Short mmCIF file of C-alpha atoms in Angstrom, two decimals:
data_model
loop_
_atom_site.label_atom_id
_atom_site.label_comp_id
_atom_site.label_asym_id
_atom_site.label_seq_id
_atom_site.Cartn_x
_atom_site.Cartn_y
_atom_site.Cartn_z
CA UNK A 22 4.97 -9.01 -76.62
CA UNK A 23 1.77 -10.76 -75.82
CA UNK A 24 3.28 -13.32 -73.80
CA UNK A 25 4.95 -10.40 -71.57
CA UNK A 26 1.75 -9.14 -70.24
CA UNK A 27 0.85 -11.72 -67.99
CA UNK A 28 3.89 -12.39 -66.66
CA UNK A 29 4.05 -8.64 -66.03
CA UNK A 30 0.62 -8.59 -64.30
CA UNK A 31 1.56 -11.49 -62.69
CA UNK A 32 4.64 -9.49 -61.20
CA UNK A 33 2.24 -6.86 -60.28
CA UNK A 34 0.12 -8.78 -58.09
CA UNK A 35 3.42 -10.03 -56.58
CA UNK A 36 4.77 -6.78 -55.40
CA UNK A 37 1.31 -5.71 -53.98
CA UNK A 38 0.72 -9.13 -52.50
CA UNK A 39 4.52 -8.67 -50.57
CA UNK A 40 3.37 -4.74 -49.52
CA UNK A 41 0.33 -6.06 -48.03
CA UNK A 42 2.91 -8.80 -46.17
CA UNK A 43 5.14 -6.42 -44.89
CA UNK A 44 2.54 -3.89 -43.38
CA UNK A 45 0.51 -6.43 -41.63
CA UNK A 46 3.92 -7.54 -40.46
CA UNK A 47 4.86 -4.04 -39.51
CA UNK A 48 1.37 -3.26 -37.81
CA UNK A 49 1.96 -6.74 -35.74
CA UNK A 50 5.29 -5.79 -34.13
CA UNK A 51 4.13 -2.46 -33.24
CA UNK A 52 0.96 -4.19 -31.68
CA UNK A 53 3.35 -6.55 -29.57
CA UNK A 54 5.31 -3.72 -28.41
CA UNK A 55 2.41 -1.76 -27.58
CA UNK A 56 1.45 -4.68 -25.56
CA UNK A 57 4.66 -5.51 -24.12
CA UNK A 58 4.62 -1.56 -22.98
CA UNK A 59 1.42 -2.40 -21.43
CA UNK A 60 2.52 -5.17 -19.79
CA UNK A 61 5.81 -3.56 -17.82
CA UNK A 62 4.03 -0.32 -16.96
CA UNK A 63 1.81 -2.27 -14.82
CA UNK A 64 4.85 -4.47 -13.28
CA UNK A 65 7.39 -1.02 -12.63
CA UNK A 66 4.48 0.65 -11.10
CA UNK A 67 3.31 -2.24 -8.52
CA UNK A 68 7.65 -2.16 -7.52
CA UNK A 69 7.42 1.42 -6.71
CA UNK A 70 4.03 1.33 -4.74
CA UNK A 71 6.06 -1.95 -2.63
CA UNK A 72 8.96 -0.24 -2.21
CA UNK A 73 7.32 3.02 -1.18
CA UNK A 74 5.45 0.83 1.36
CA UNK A 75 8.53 -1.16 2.70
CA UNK A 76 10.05 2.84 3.29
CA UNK A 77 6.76 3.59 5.22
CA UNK A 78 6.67 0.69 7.34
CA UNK A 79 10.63 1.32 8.12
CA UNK A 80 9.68 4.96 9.36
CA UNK A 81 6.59 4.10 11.22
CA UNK A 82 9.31 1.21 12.98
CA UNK A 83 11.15 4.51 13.41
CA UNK A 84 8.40 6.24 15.27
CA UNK A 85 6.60 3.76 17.24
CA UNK A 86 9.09 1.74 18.52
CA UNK A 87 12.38 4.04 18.69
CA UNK A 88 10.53 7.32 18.66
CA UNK A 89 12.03 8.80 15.85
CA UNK A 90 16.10 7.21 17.47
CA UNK A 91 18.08 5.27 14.85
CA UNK A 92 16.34 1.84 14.23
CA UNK A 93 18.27 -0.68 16.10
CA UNK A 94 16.76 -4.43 15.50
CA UNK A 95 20.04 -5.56 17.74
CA UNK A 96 18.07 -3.49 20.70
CA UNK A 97 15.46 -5.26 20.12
CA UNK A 98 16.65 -8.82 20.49
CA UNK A 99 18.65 -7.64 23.03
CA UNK A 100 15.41 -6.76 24.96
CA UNK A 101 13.51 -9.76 24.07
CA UNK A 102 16.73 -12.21 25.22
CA UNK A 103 16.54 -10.13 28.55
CA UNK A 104 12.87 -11.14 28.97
CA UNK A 105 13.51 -14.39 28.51
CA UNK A 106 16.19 -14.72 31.04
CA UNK A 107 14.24 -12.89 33.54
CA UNK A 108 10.34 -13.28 32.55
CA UNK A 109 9.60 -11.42 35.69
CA UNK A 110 10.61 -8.40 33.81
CA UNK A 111 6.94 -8.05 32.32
CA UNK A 112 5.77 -7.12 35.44
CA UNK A 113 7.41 -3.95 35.63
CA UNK A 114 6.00 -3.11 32.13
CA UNK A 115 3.11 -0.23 31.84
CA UNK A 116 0.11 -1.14 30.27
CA UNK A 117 -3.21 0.59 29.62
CA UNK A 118 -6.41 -1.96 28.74
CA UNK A 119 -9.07 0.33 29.73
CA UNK A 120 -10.17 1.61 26.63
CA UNK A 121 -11.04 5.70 25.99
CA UNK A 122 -8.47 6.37 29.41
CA UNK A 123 -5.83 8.04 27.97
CA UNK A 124 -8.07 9.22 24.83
CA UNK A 125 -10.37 11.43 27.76
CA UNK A 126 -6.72 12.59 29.59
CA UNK A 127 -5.22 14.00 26.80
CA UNK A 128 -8.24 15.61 25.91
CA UNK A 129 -9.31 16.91 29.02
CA UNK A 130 -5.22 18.01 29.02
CA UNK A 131 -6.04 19.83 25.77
CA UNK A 132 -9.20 21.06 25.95
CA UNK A 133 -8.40 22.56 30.07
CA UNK A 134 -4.65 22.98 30.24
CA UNK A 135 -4.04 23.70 26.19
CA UNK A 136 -1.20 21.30 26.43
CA UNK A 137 -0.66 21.26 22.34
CA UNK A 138 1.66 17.93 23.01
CA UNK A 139 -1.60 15.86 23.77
CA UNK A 140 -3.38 16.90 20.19
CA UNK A 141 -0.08 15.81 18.65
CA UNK A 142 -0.62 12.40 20.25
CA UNK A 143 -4.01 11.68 19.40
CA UNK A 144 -3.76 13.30 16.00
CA UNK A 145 -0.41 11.64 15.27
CA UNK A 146 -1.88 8.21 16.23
CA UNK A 147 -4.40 8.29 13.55
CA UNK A 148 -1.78 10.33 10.68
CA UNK A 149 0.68 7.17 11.17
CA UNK A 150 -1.73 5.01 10.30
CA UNK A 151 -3.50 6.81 7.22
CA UNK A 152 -0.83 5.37 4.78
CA UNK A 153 -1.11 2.29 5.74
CA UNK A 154 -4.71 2.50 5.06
CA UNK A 155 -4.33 3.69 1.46
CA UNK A 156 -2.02 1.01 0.70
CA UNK A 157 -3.58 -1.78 1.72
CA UNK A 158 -6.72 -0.27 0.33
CA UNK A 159 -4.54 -0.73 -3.33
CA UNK A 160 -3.32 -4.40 -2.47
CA UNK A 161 -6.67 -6.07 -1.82
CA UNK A 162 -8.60 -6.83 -5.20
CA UNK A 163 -11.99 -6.93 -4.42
CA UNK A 164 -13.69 -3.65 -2.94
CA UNK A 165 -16.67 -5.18 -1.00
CA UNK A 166 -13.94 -7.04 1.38
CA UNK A 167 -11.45 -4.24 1.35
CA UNK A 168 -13.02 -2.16 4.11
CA UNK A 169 -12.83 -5.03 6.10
CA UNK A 170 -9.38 -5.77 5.36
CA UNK A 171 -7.95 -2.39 5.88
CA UNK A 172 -9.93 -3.10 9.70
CA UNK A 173 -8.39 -5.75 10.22
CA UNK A 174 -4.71 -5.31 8.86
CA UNK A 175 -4.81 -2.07 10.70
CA UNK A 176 -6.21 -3.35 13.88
CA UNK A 177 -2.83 -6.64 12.88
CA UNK A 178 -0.48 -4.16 12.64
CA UNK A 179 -0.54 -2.00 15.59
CA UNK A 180 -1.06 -5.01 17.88
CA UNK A 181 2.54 -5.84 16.56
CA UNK A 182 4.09 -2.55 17.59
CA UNK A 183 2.41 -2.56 21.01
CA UNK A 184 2.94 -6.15 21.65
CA UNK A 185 6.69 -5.12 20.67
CA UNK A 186 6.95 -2.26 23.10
CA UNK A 187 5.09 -4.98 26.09
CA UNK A 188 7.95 -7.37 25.48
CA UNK A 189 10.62 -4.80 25.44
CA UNK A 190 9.40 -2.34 27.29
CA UNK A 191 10.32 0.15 24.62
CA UNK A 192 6.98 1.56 25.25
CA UNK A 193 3.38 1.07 27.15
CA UNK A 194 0.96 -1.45 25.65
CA UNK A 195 -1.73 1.24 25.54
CA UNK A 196 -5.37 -0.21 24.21
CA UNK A 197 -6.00 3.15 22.64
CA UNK A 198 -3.14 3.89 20.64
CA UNK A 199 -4.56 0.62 19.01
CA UNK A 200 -8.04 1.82 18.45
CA UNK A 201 -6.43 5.36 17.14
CA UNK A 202 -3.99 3.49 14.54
CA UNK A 203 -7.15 1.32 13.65
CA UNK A 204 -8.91 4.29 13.09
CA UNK A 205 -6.25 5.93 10.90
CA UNK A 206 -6.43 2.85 8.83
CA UNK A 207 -10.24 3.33 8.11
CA UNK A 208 -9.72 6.70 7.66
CA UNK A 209 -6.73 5.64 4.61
CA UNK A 210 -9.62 3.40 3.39
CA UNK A 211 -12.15 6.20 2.68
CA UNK A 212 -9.47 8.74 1.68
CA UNK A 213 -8.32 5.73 -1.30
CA UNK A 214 -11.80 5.55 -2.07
CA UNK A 215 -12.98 8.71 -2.31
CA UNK A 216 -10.55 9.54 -4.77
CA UNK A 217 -11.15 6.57 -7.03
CA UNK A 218 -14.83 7.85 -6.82
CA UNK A 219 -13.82 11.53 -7.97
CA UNK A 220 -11.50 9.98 -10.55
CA UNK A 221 -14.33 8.25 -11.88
CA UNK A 222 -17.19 11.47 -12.03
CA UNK A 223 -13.90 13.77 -13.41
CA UNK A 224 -13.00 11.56 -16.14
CA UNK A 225 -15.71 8.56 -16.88
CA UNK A 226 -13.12 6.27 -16.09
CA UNK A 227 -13.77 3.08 -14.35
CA UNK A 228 -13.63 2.83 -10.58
CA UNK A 229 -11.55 0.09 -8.53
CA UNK A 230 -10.41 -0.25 -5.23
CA UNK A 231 -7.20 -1.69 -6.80
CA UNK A 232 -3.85 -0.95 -7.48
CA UNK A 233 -2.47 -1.93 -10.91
CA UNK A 234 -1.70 -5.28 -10.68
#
């Protein structure tokens, strides 16, 4: 009987010794998956801010360039090939370089005449351009550069579309619907910001001008 009592001491300290094994093994996997979680919420999230942005960019297409028509890219080529074939064709194209011109019509249109059609222009200008703003305002990483990246990806952008409608002359190259889409860019910015900023005095968290990358 003396002899038993180590071994059964010794059998003791087994069993604990294989507890102890199995709950640090236990608390491991459900730290991986924890992690693992981690890691995809990130991932799923940065898909559906993209995908949200690749819808945006198809409506403002939409707007800008077929004014709100079913988007056609065949048109488009179609316009372009024209151009080619006759290059005199840009001549007959309506452009506006003098900056503030049409800014002071349509205001002098809404402020005299109460035309509401001119608010919706310069309004809408800067609206289409807000998302934009906030978006890019989540891509870029660091937030002293961001402002000026939002400036100038804004500023990229709408030099696209109105360089489109030159070519194509689905549209007038007009110097201040660039300065208004610009400016709806900025304003994207600062709306972004402002709410990472409130985020941050509401709940202690800490602030970036980033989206979860």
């Amino acid at each position: 009987m003396r002899q038993n009592k180590p071994n059964e001491q010794y059998r003791q300290q087994g069993q604990k010794h294989d507890q102890k094994i199995k709950l640090y093994d236990a608390y491991q996997r459900h730290e991986n998956d924890s992690q693992h979680g981690n890691e995809i919420k990130p991932k799923l999230l940065r898909i559906v801010w993209i995908a949200l942005f690749v819808i945006y960019l198809y409506l403002l297409t939409k707007l800008i360039l077929f004014k709100g028509g079913p988007v056609d890219a065949g048109l488009v080529w179609d316009r372009l090939m024209a151009l080619l074939r006759q290059p005199d064709l840009i001549h007959t194209r309506t452009v506006n370089l003098t900056p503030f011109q049409e800014i002071k019509r349509d205001w002098h249109s809404l402020s005299v005449h109460h035309r509401p059609g001119t608010a919706t222009h310069l309004v809408g200008n800067i609206l289409a351009f807000v998302p934009f703003g906030v978006w890019m305002t989540g891509f870029v990483r660091h937030f002293f550069f961001t402002g000026i990246h939002v400036l100038f990806l804004s500023f990229l952008l709408s030099l696209g579309y109105e360089v489109t409608q030159l070519l194509t002359g689905m549209g007038i190259f007009d110097v201040d619907d660039l300065m208004l889409n610009t400016l709806g860019g900025m304003v994207g910015y600062l709306v972004y910001t402002v709410l990472l900023v409130m985020n941050k005095l509401f709940t202690g968290g800490k602030s970036r001008v980033t989206a979860n990358n």
